[in-house]
């Protein structure tokens, strides 16, 4: 399933890249960032499920969302070179 999410992230990144191309020559990096973010955001909770502890599972799902946000957030800032968009 992690590969499916990673592929989904890559597909999402590919679909969003044309919008970023207007603002950055590094827009191709968005595909990698989305793949990594989506893949890890699914893998972390999947590992927690193996531990079968509800609190850990809930915390890991939150961590997955935070991981996705951090990876894609930092990446978009770097891709756009810190340009402020309107």
Short mmCIF file of N, CA and C in Angstrom, two decimals, residues 8-49:
data_model
loop_
_atom_site.label_atom_id
_atom_site.label_comp_id
_atom_site.label_asym_id
_atom_site.label_seq_id
_atom_site.Cartn_x
_atom_site.Cartn_y
_atom_site.Cartn_z
N UNK A 8 0.64 7.64 -5.87
CA UNK A 8 -0.39 8.69 -5.82
C UNK A 8 0.23 10.06 -5.60
N UNK A 9 1.25 10.12 -4.74
CA UNK A 9 1.96 11.37 -4.51
C UNK A 9 2.67 11.85 -5.77
N UNK A 10 3.29 10.91 -6.48
CA UNK A 10 3.97 11.27 -7.72
C UNK A 10 2.99 11.78 -8.76
N UNK A 11 1.85 11.11 -8.87
CA UNK A 11 0.83 11.53 -9.82
C UNK A 11 0.29 12.92 -9.47
N UNK A 12 0.04 13.14 -8.19
CA UNK A 12 -0.42 14.46 -7.73
C UNK A 12 0.63 15.52 -8.05
N UNK A 13 1.88 15.20 -7.76
CA UNK A 13 2.97 16.13 -8.05
C UNK A 13 3.06 16.45 -9.53
N UNK A 14 2.91 15.43 -10.37
CA UNK A 14 2.95 15.65 -11.82
C UNK A 14 1.81 16.56 -12.28
N UNK A 15 0.64 16.36 -11.70
CA UNK A 15 -0.50 17.18 -12.09
C UNK A 15 -0.36 18.63 -11.62
N UNK A 16 0.34 18.83 -10.50
CA UNK A 16 0.51 20.18 -9.96
C UNK A 16 1.72 20.91 -10.54
N UNK A 17 2.66 20.18 -11.11
CA UNK A 17 3.90 20.77 -11.62
C UNK A 17 3.68 21.87 -12.66
N UNK A 18 2.75 21.73 -13.61
CA UNK A 18 2.57 22.81 -14.58
C UNK A 18 2.25 24.16 -13.95
N UNK A 19 1.53 24.15 -12.84
CA UNK A 19 1.21 25.40 -12.15
C UNK A 19 2.49 26.00 -11.56
N UNK A 20 3.35 25.15 -11.03
CA UNK A 20 4.60 25.62 -10.42
C UNK A 20 5.62 26.07 -11.46
N UNK A 21 5.56 25.50 -12.65
CA UNK A 21 6.53 25.85 -13.69
C UNK A 21 6.51 27.33 -14.04
N UNK A 22 5.37 27.96 -13.84
CA UNK A 22 5.24 29.39 -14.13
C UNK A 22 6.05 30.23 -13.14
N UNK A 23 6.34 29.66 -11.97
CA UNK A 23 6.98 30.42 -10.90
C UNK A 23 8.38 29.95 -10.53
N UNK A 24 8.78 28.76 -10.99
CA UNK A 24 10.08 28.25 -10.57
C UNK A 24 10.64 27.26 -11.59
N UNK A 25 11.95 27.35 -11.77
CA UNK A 25 12.63 26.39 -12.65
C UNK A 25 12.87 25.07 -11.92
N UNK A 26 12.61 25.03 -10.63
CA UNK A 26 12.80 23.81 -9.83
C UNK A 26 11.50 23.07 -9.61
N UNK A 27 10.50 23.34 -10.40
CA UNK A 27 9.18 22.74 -10.19
C UNK A 27 9.20 21.21 -10.29
N UNK A 28 10.16 20.66 -11.02
CA UNK A 28 10.26 19.20 -11.15
C UNK A 28 10.49 18.53 -9.79
N UNK A 29 11.07 19.25 -8.83
CA UNK A 29 11.32 18.69 -7.50
C UNK A 29 10.02 18.41 -6.75
N UNK A 30 8.95 19.05 -7.15
CA UNK A 30 7.67 18.88 -6.48
C UNK A 30 7.19 17.43 -6.58
N UNK A 31 7.46 16.76 -7.69
CA UNK A 31 7.06 15.36 -7.86
C UNK A 31 7.74 14.50 -6.80
N UNK A 32 9.04 14.71 -6.61
CA UNK A 32 9.79 13.94 -5.60
C UNK A 32 9.28 14.25 -4.20
N UNK A 33 9.03 15.51 -3.91
CA UNK A 33 8.55 15.92 -2.59
C UNK A 33 7.19 15.29 -2.29
N UNK A 34 6.30 15.31 -3.26
CA UNK A 34 4.96 14.72 -3.06
C UNK A 34 5.06 13.21 -2.87
N UNK A 35 5.89 12.56 -3.67
CA UNK A 35 6.06 11.11 -3.53
C UNK A 35 6.58 10.75 -2.15
N UNK A 36 7.61 11.45 -1.71
CA UNK A 36 8.19 11.19 -0.40
C UNK A 36 7.19 11.49 0.71
N UNK A 37 6.54 12.62 0.61
CA UNK A 37 5.57 13.01 1.64
C UNK A 37 4.42 12.04 1.75
N UNK A 38 3.83 11.69 0.63
CA UNK A 38 2.69 10.77 0.65
C UNK A 38 3.13 9.38 1.12
N UNK A 39 4.26 8.92 0.63
CA UNK A 39 4.74 7.59 1.01
C UNK A 39 5.02 7.48 2.50
N UNK A 40 5.74 8.44 3.04
CA UNK A 40 6.07 8.41 4.46
C UNK A 40 4.84 8.64 5.34
N UNK A 41 3.91 9.48 4.87
CA UNK A 41 2.73 9.74 5.68
C UNK A 41 1.84 8.50 5.79
N UNK A 42 1.98 7.56 4.88
CA UNK A 42 1.25 6.29 5.00
C UNK A 42 2.09 5.24 5.72
N UNK A 43 3.38 5.23 5.48
CA UNK A 43 4.25 4.21 6.07
C UNK A 43 4.32 4.33 7.59
N UNK A 44 4.40 5.54 8.10
CA UNK A 44 4.52 5.73 9.55
C UNK A 44 3.32 5.14 10.30
N UNK A 45 2.07 5.48 9.91
CA UNK A 45 0.94 4.85 10.61
C UNK A 45 0.87 3.34 10.39
N UNK A 46 1.28 2.88 9.22
CA UNK A 46 1.27 1.44 8.95
C UNK A 46 2.18 0.71 9.93
N UNK A 47 3.32 1.28 10.21
CA UNK A 47 4.23 0.69 11.19
C UNK A 47 3.61 0.72 12.59
N UNK A 48 2.89 1.78 12.89
CA UNK A 48 2.25 1.89 14.20
C UNK A 48 1.15 0.84 14.37
N UNK A 49 0.44 0.55 13.31
CA UNK A 49 -0.63 -0.46 13.37
C UNK A 49 -0.06 -1.82 13.77
#
